Coordinates of C-alpha atoms in Angstrom, one line a residue:
X879 CA 144.4 159.3 143.5
X880 CA 143.3 156.3 141.6
X881 CA 145.9 157.1 138.8
X882 CA 148.7 157.6 141.4
X883 CA 148.0 154.1 143.0
X884 CA 147.9 152.6 139.5
X885 CA 151.3 154.3 138.7
X886 CA 152.8 152.8 141.9
X887 CA 151.5 149.4 141.1
X888 CA 152.9 149.7 137.6
X889 CA 156.3 150.9 138.7
X890 CA 156.5 148.2 141.2
X891 CA 155.6 145.7 138.4
X892 CA 158.3 147.2 136.2
X893 CA 160.9 146.8 139.0
X894 CA 159.8 143.1 139.5
X895 CA 160.0 142.4 135.9
X896 CA 163.5 144.0 135.8
X897 CA 164.7 142.0 138.7
X898 CA 163.4 138.8 137.2
X899 CA 165.4 139.6 133.9
X900 CA 168.5 140.4 135.9
X901 CA 168.2 137.0 137.9
X902 CA 167.7 135.0 134.8
X903 CA 170.6 136.8 133.0
X904 CA 172.8 135.9 135.9
X905 CA 171.9 132.3 136.4
X906 CA 171.0 131.1 132.7
X907 CA 173.6 130.8 130.0
X908 CA 173.2 132.9 126.8
X909 CA 171.8 130.0 124.8
X910 CA 169.2 129.2 127.5
X911 CA 168.3 132.7 128.0
X912 CA 167.6 133.1 124.4
X913 CA 165.5 130.0 124.3
X914 CA 163.4 131.3 127.2
X915 CA 162.9 134.8 125.9
X916 CA 162.0 133.6 122.3
X917 CA 159.6 131.2 123.8
X918 CA 157.9 133.7 126.0
X919 CA 157.6 136.2 123.2
X920 CA 156.1 133.4 120.8
X921 CA 153.6 132.4 123.7
X922 CA 152.5 135.9 124.1
X923 CA 151.7 136.3 120.4
X924 CA 150.0 132.8 120.5
X925 CA 148.0 133.8 123.5
X926 CA 146.7 137.0 121.7
X927 CA 145.6 134.7 118.9
X928 CA 143.9 132.2 121.1
X929 CA 141.8 134.8 123.1
X930 CA 140.8 136.4 119.7
X931 CA 140.7 139.9 121.0
X932 CA 138.2 139.0 123.6
X933 CA 140.4 140.6 126.4
X934 CA 140.3 144.1 124.8
X935 CA 136.8 143.7 123.4
X936 CA 135.4 143.3 127.0
X937 CA 135.9 146.9 127.7
X938 CA 133.4 147.6 124.9
X939 CA 130.7 145.2 126.1
X940 CA 131.0 144.4 129.9
X941 CA 130.6 148.0 131.2
X942 CA 127.6 148.4 129.2
X943 CA 126.3 145.1 130.3
X944 CA 126.9 146.0 133.9
X945 CA 125.2 149.3 133.6
X946 CA 122.2 147.8 131.9
X947 CA 122.1 144.7 134.2
X948 CA 122.3 142.2 131.4
X949 CA 123.7 139.4 133.5
X950 CA 123.1 136.7 130.9
X951 CA 125.3 138.5 128.4
X952 CA 128.1 138.9 130.7
X953 CA 128.0 135.2 131.6
X954 CA 127.7 134.2 127.9
X955 CA 130.7 136.5 126.9
X956 CA 133.0 135.0 129.7
X957 CA 132.1 131.4 128.9
X958 CA 132.4 131.9 125.2
X959 CA 135.8 133.4 125.1
X960 CA 137.2 131.1 127.7
X961 CA 136.0 128.0 125.7
X962 CA 137.1 129.7 122.5
X963 CA 140.7 130.1 123.9
X964 CA 141.0 126.6 125.2
X965 CA 139.6 125.1 122.0
X966 CA 142.1 127.1 119.8
X967 CA 144.8 126.0 122.2
X968 CA 144.0 122.4 121.7
X969 CA 143.9 122.8 117.9
X970 CA 147.2 124.7 118.1
X971 CA 148.8 121.8 120.1
X972 CA 147.8 119.4 117.4
X973 CA 149.2 121.7 114.7
X974 CA 152.5 121.9 116.7
X975 CA 152.9 118.1 116.1
X976 CA 153.1 118.9 112.5
X977 CA 155.7 121.6 113.1
X978 CA 157.6 119.2 115.3
X979 CA 157.9 116.7 112.5
X980 CA 158.9 119.4 110.1
X981 CA 161.6 120.7 112.4
X982 CA 163.0 117.2 112.9
X983 CA 162.8 116.5 109.1
X984 CA 164.9 119.6 108.2
X985 CA 167.3 118.9 111.3
X986 CA 166.1 122.2 113.1
X987 CA 165.9 120.4 116.4
X988 CA 167.2 123.5 118.2
X989 CA 163.8 125.2 117.5
X990 CA 161.9 122.4 119.1
X991 CA 162.7 124.0 122.5
X992 CA 160.9 127.2 121.6
X993 CA 157.9 125.3 120.0
X994 CA 157.4 123.1 123.0
X995 CA 157.8 126.0 125.6
X996 CA 155.4 128.4 123.6
X997 CA 152.7 125.5 123.5
X998 CA 153.1 124.8 127.2
X999 CA 152.7 128.4 128.2
X1000 CA 150.3 129.8 125.6
X1001 CA 146.9 128.2 127.1
X1002 CA 147.4 129.5 130.6
X1003 CA 148.8 132.8 129.3
X1004 CA 145.6 133.2 127.1
X1005 CA 143.3 132.7 130.2
X1006 CA 145.6 135.0 132.2
X1007 CA 145.3 137.7 129.5
X1008 CA 141.5 137.3 129.1
X1009 CA 140.9 137.5 133.0
X1010 CA 143.1 140.5 133.2
X1011 CA 141.0 142.4 130.7
X1012 CA 137.8 141.2 132.2
X1013 CA 138.7 142.6 135.6
X1014 CA 139.6 145.8 134.0
X1015 CA 136.3 145.9 132.2
X1016 CA 134.4 145.3 135.5
X1017 CA 136.1 148.5 136.9
X1018 CA 138.5 146.6 139.1
X1019 CA 141.5 148.5 138.0
X1020 CA 143.6 147.5 141.1
X1021 CA 142.8 143.9 140.9
X1022 CA 143.7 143.9 137.1
X1023 CA 147.0 145.8 137.4
X1024 CA 148.1 143.9 140.6
X1025 CA 147.6 140.5 139.1
X1026 CA 148.7 141.1 135.5
X1027 CA 151.7 143.6 136.1
X1028 CA 152.9 142.7 139.6
X1029 CA 151.8 139.4 141.0
X1030 CA 153.0 137.1 138.1
X1031 CA 156.5 138.7 138.3
X1032 CA 156.7 138.6 142.1
X1033 CA 155.6 134.9 142.1
X1034 CA 158.1 134.0 139.4
X1035 CA 160.9 135.8 141.2
X1036 CA 159.9 134.1 144.5
X1037 CA 159.7 130.7 142.6
X1038 CA 163.2 131.2 141.2
X1039 CA 164.6 132.3 144.4
X1040 CA 163.2 129.3 146.3
X1041 CA 164.6 127.0 143.6
X1042 CA 168.0 128.4 143.9
X1043 CA 168.0 127.7 147.8
X1044 CA 167.9 123.9 147.0
X1045 CA 169.7 123.7 143.7
X1046 CA 173.0 125.2 142.6
X1047 CA 171.8 126.2 139.0
X1048 CA 168.7 126.6 136.9
X1049 CA 168.1 125.9 133.2
X1050 CA 165.5 127.1 130.7
X1051 CA 163.3 124.0 131.3
X1052 CA 163.1 124.7 134.9
X1053 CA 162.5 128.4 134.4
X1054 CA 159.6 127.7 132.1
X1055 CA 158.1 125.3 134.6
X1056 CA 158.4 128.0 137.4
X1057 CA 156.8 130.6 135.0
X1058 CA 154.0 128.3 134.3
X1059 CA 153.5 127.8 137.9
X1060 CA 153.5 131.5 138.6
X1061 CA 151.0 132.0 135.8
X1062 CA 148.7 129.3 137.0
X1063 CA 148.7 130.7 140.6
X1064 CA 148.0 134.2 139.1
X1065 CA 145.1 132.9 137.1
X1066 CA 143.6 131.4 140.3
X1067 CA 143.9 134.8 142.0
X1068 CA 142.3 136.4 138.9
X1069 CA 139.4 133.9 139.0
X1070 CA 138.7 134.4 142.5
X1071 CA 138.8 138.3 142.1
X1072 CA 136.4 138.0 139.0
X1073 CA 133.9 135.9 140.8
X1074 CA 133.9 138.2 143.7
X1075 CA 133.4 141.2 141.4
X1076 CA 130.4 139.5 139.4
X1077 CA 127.1 141.0 140.8
X1078 CA 125.1 137.8 140.2
X1079 CA 125.2 134.1 140.9
X1080 CA 127.4 133.0 138.0
X1081 CA 126.5 129.3 138.1
X1082 CA 122.8 129.7 138.2
X1083 CA 122.6 132.5 135.7
X1084 CA 121.5 131.4 132.1
X1085 CA 123.9 132.7 129.4
X1086 CA 123.0 134.9 126.5
X1087 CA 125.2 134.7 123.4
X1088 CA 125.7 137.6 121.0
X1089 CA 128.7 136.0 119.1
X1090 CA 128.4 137.9 115.8
X1091 CA 128.4 141.3 117.6
X1092 CA 131.4 140.2 119.9
X1093 CA 133.4 138.8 116.8
X1094 CA 132.8 142.0 114.9
X1095 CA 134.4 144.0 117.6
X1096 CA 137.0 141.2 118.8
X1097 CA 138.6 140.9 115.3
X1098 CA 139.7 144.6 115.0
X1099 CA 140.9 144.4 118.6
X1100 CA 143.0 141.5 117.8
X1101 CA 144.5 143.2 114.7
X1102 CA 145.3 146.2 117.1
X1103 CA 147.1 144.2 119.6
X1104 CA 149.1 142.1 117.0
X1105 CA 150.1 145.2 115.0
X1106 CA 151.2 147.2 118.2
X1107 CA 153.1 144.0 119.3
X1108 CA 155.0 143.7 116.1
X1109 CA 155.6 147.5 115.7
X1110 CA 157.5 147.5 119.0
X1111 CA 160.1 144.9 117.8
X1112 CA 160.4 145.7 114.1
X1113 CA 163.5 148.0 114.7
X1114 CA 165.2 145.3 116.8
X1115 CA 164.6 142.6 114.3
X1116 CA 165.8 144.8 111.4
X1117 CA 169.0 145.7 113.4
X1118 CA 169.7 141.9 113.9
X1119 CA 169.1 141.2 110.2
X1120 CA 170.3 144.1 108.3
X1121 CA 173.2 145.8 110.4
X1122 CA 176.3 144.2 111.5
X1123 CA 177.4 144.6 115.1
X1124 CA 175.7 142.8 118.0
X1125 CA 176.6 145.7 120.3
X1126 CA 174.1 148.1 118.4
X1127 CA 171.3 145.7 119.1
X1128 CA 172.1 145.7 122.8
X1129 CA 172.5 149.5 122.7
X1130 CA 169.1 150.0 121.2
X1131 CA 167.4 147.5 123.3
X1132 CA 168.8 149.3 126.4
X1133 CA 167.7 152.7 125.3
X1134 CA 164.1 151.3 124.5
X1135 CA 164.0 149.7 127.9
X1136 CA 164.8 153.0 129.8
X1137 CA 162.4 154.9 127.8
X1138 CA 159.7 152.4 128.4
X1139 CA 159.3 153.7 131.9
X1140 CA 157.4 156.5 130.2
X1141 CA 154.9 154.2 128.7
X1142 CA 154.1 153.0 132.3
X1143 CA 152.6 156.5 132.8
X1144 CA 150.4 155.9 129.7
X1145 CA 149.4 152.4 131.0
X1146 CA 148.2 153.7 134.2
X1147 CA 145.8 156.1 132.4
X1148 CA 144.8 153.3 130.0
X1149 CA 143.8 151.1 133.1
X1150 CA 141.8 154.0 134.5
X1151 CA 139.9 155.0 131.2
X1152 CA 139.5 151.8 129.3
X1153 CA 136.3 150.5 131.0
X1154 CA 134.7 153.9 131.4
X1155 CA 134.9 155.1 127.7
X1156 CA 132.2 152.6 126.3
X1157 CA 129.6 154.2 128.6
X1158 CA 130.6 157.6 127.3
X1159 CA 130.1 156.7 123.7
X1160 CA 127.1 159.0 123.1
X1161 CA 128.1 161.7 125.6
X1162 CA 130.6 163.9 123.6
X1163 CA 130.9 166.2 126.4
X1164 CA 131.9 163.9 129.1
X1165 CA 134.3 162.1 126.6
X1166 CA 135.9 165.4 125.8
X1167 CA 136.4 166.3 129.4
X1168 CA 137.9 162.9 130.3
X1169 CA 140.3 163.0 127.2
X1170 CA 141.5 166.5 127.8
X1171 CA 142.0 165.8 131.5
X1172 CA 143.9 162.7 130.8
X1173 CA 146.1 164.5 128.3
X1174 CA 146.9 167.3 130.8
X1175 CA 147.7 165.0 133.7
X1176 CA 149.8 162.5 131.5
X1177 CA 151.7 165.5 130.0
X1178 CA 152.6 166.9 133.5
X1179 CA 153.8 163.3 134.7
X1180 CA 155.7 162.8 131.6
X1181 CA 157.6 166.1 132.0
X1182 CA 158.5 165.1 135.5
X1183 CA 159.7 161.6 134.5
X1184 CA 161.6 162.8 131.5
X1185 CA 163.3 165.5 133.6
X1186 CA 164.5 163.1 136.0
X1187 CA 165.7 160.5 133.5
X1188 CA 167.4 163.2 131.3
X1189 CA 169.2 164.6 134.3
X1190 CA 170.5 161.3 135.4
X1191 CA 170.9 159.9 131.8
X1192 CA 174.8 159.5 131.9
X1193 CA 174.6 158.0 135.3
X1194 CA 171.9 155.5 134.4
X1195 CA 173.6 154.5 131.1
X1196 CA 177.1 154.2 132.8
X1197 CA 175.5 152.0 135.5
X1198 CA 174.4 149.6 132.7
X1199 CA 177.6 149.7 130.7
X1200 CA 180.2 152.4 130.5
X1201 CA 180.3 152.2 126.7
X1202 CA 176.6 153.3 126.8
X1203 CA 177.5 156.9 127.9
X1204 CA 178.1 158.0 124.4
X1205 CA 174.4 157.4 123.6
X1206 CA 173.3 160.1 126.2
X1207 CA 172.0 162.6 123.5
X1208 CA 170.2 159.8 121.8
X1209 CA 168.5 158.8 125.0
X1210 CA 167.4 162.5 125.5
X1211 CA 165.9 162.3 122.0
X1212 CA 164.0 159.0 122.6
X1213 CA 162.8 160.2 126.0
X1214 CA 161.3 163.5 124.6
X1215 CA 159.9 161.6 121.6
X1216 CA 158.3 158.9 123.8
X1217 CA 156.8 161.5 126.2
X1218 CA 155.0 163.2 123.2
X1219 CA 154.0 160.0 121.6
X1220 CA 152.4 158.5 124.7
X1221 CA 150.3 161.6 125.1
X1222 CA 149.2 161.4 121.5
X1223 CA 148.6 157.7 122.0
X1224 CA 145.8 158.5 124.4
X1225 CA 143.5 159.1 121.4
X1226 CA 143.6 155.3 120.5
X1227 CA 141.5 154.0 123.5
X1228 CA 138.9 156.8 122.9
X1229 CA 138.6 155.5 119.3
X1230 CA 138.9 151.8 120.1
X1231 CA 136.4 151.7 123.0
X1232 CA 134.1 154.6 121.8
X1233 CA 132.9 152.7 118.8
X1234 CA 135.5 153.1 116.2
X1235 CA 137.7 150.1 116.8
X1236 CA 138.0 149.4 112.9
X1237 CA 139.4 152.8 112.3
X1238 CA 142.0 152.2 115.2
X1239 CA 142.9 148.7 113.6
X1240 CA 143.3 150.3 110.2
X1241 CA 145.8 152.9 111.5
X1242 CA 147.8 150.3 113.4
X1243 CA 148.0 148.0 110.4
X1244 CA 149.1 150.8 108.0
X1245 CA 151.8 152.0 110.4
X1246 CA 153.0 148.4 110.8
X1247 CA 153.3 148.2 107.0
X1248 CA 155.1 151.5 106.9
X1249 CA 157.5 150.4 109.4
X1250 CA 158.3 147.3 107.5
X1251 CA 159.2 149.4 104.6
X1252 CA 161.1 152.4 106.4
X1253 CA 162.8 150.7 109.1
X1254 CA 165.0 148.5 107.0
X1255 CA 166.2 151.5 104.9
X1256 CA 167.0 153.8 107.7
X1257 CA 168.7 151.0 109.5
X1258 CA 171.0 150.0 106.6
X1259 CA 172.1 153.6 106.1
X1260 CA 172.3 154.9 109.6
X1261 CA 172.5 151.9 112.0
X1262 CA 171.3 152.3 115.6
X1263 CA 170.7 156.0 115.1
X1264 CA 168.3 155.2 112.1
X1265 CA 166.7 152.6 114.4
X1266 CA 166.0 155.3 117.1
X1267 CA 164.8 157.9 114.6
X1268 CA 162.5 155.3 112.9
X1269 CA 161.0 154.1 116.1
X1270 CA 160.1 157.6 117.4
X1271 CA 158.9 159.0 114.1
X1272 CA 156.7 156.0 113.4
X1273 CA 155.0 156.3 116.8
X1274 CA 154.7 160.1 116.3
X1275 CA 152.9 159.5 113.0
X1276 CA 150.7 156.9 114.6
X1277 CA 149.7 159.2 117.5
X1278 CA 149.0 162.2 115.2
X1279 CA 146.9 160.0 113.0
X1280 CA 145.1 158.7 116.0
X1281 CA 144.4 162.4 117.2
X1282 CA 143.2 163.5 113.7
X1283 CA 140.6 160.6 113.5
X1284 CA 139.4 161.3 117.0
X1285 CA 138.8 164.9 116.1
X1286 CA 136.9 163.9 112.9
X1287 CA 134.9 161.1 114.5
X1288 CA 134.2 162.4 117.9
X1289 CA 134.8 166.1 117.5
X1290 CA 137.5 166.0 120.1
X1291 CA 140.9 167.6 119.7
X1292 CA 143.7 168.8 121.9
X1293 CA 143.1 172.5 121.0

């Protein structure tokens, strides 16, 4: 039942995010929309760097600290990573002044917008990311998913709608301001939920620091997050750089967007499992049962999702743009590939939170390097079709690699 509720929350978040993108596309000019999207993507990467893997690493430590009632370590962990992210944010802001000077010197003033926007959003976004991971680690899956996946988008959409009631237009500066406001309100809700979830007096509890241990896990977690983030956009960047034809970039983006619905199914299981795996680390039987059960249920849900999307593929593509209908067979291909890859990807959290985060980060890094070599070649020779095949095959290799490592290290396999 928990997984079903998480799925509903995530689908609602997906719909809200889609509504936001449609609204922005309708009211921002292309130049402003480009500035906004680039700034948000840059701020996302910066926030991952600022929090230094503390959001994902919390799933390795917080569940165990809760089980052993080590309240001092919980407070120490929270305070350490919040201070660290804010300190790095200040340092990054100072460094951005040097970037500002360089961009002005080389007459690249256009890029100043992205730099300013990213530095405005990144500090709040880093706290938002950390608190979302903290809530998840404290077994508050609903609070984490509601605030990180749904609330932010709903608040942003409400803010834009309210703005348009009193103004005839909106630009990228105003959109960034409204996004910052929605993030700040979301952080306030997350903070309240986190304080309600902590089973001790946070302000009176003395903190205990285990920084070397946290850093040893946080570093590979950061590498995993960055590698996976870059893998998801390599083909898009390569299409933009190595292949002539802006329509192919749009077509590929749309196919990936439609297939990303399947990754929502995976994310629901990730939310449910991630905070539970750490306490199973020395119980192979329970870990095996959880893994195989998750694989079975995700496979069933994926089959239903793919069947519906494949059946209405032409209708869905035609609704976005009539010229997209010719890509129907490729949509079928990417849907089936994504369904298989998301099931194989379930091995990753069992490695990452089961004590083998370094092995997970090594696999993610090597797949990223492979994609940087193979994607440009396939795209140069085969265009958008090469990008589709590259994205599916790379994720298939990654998923199989995760599965083989899980079998070797934990003795858990699909068969």
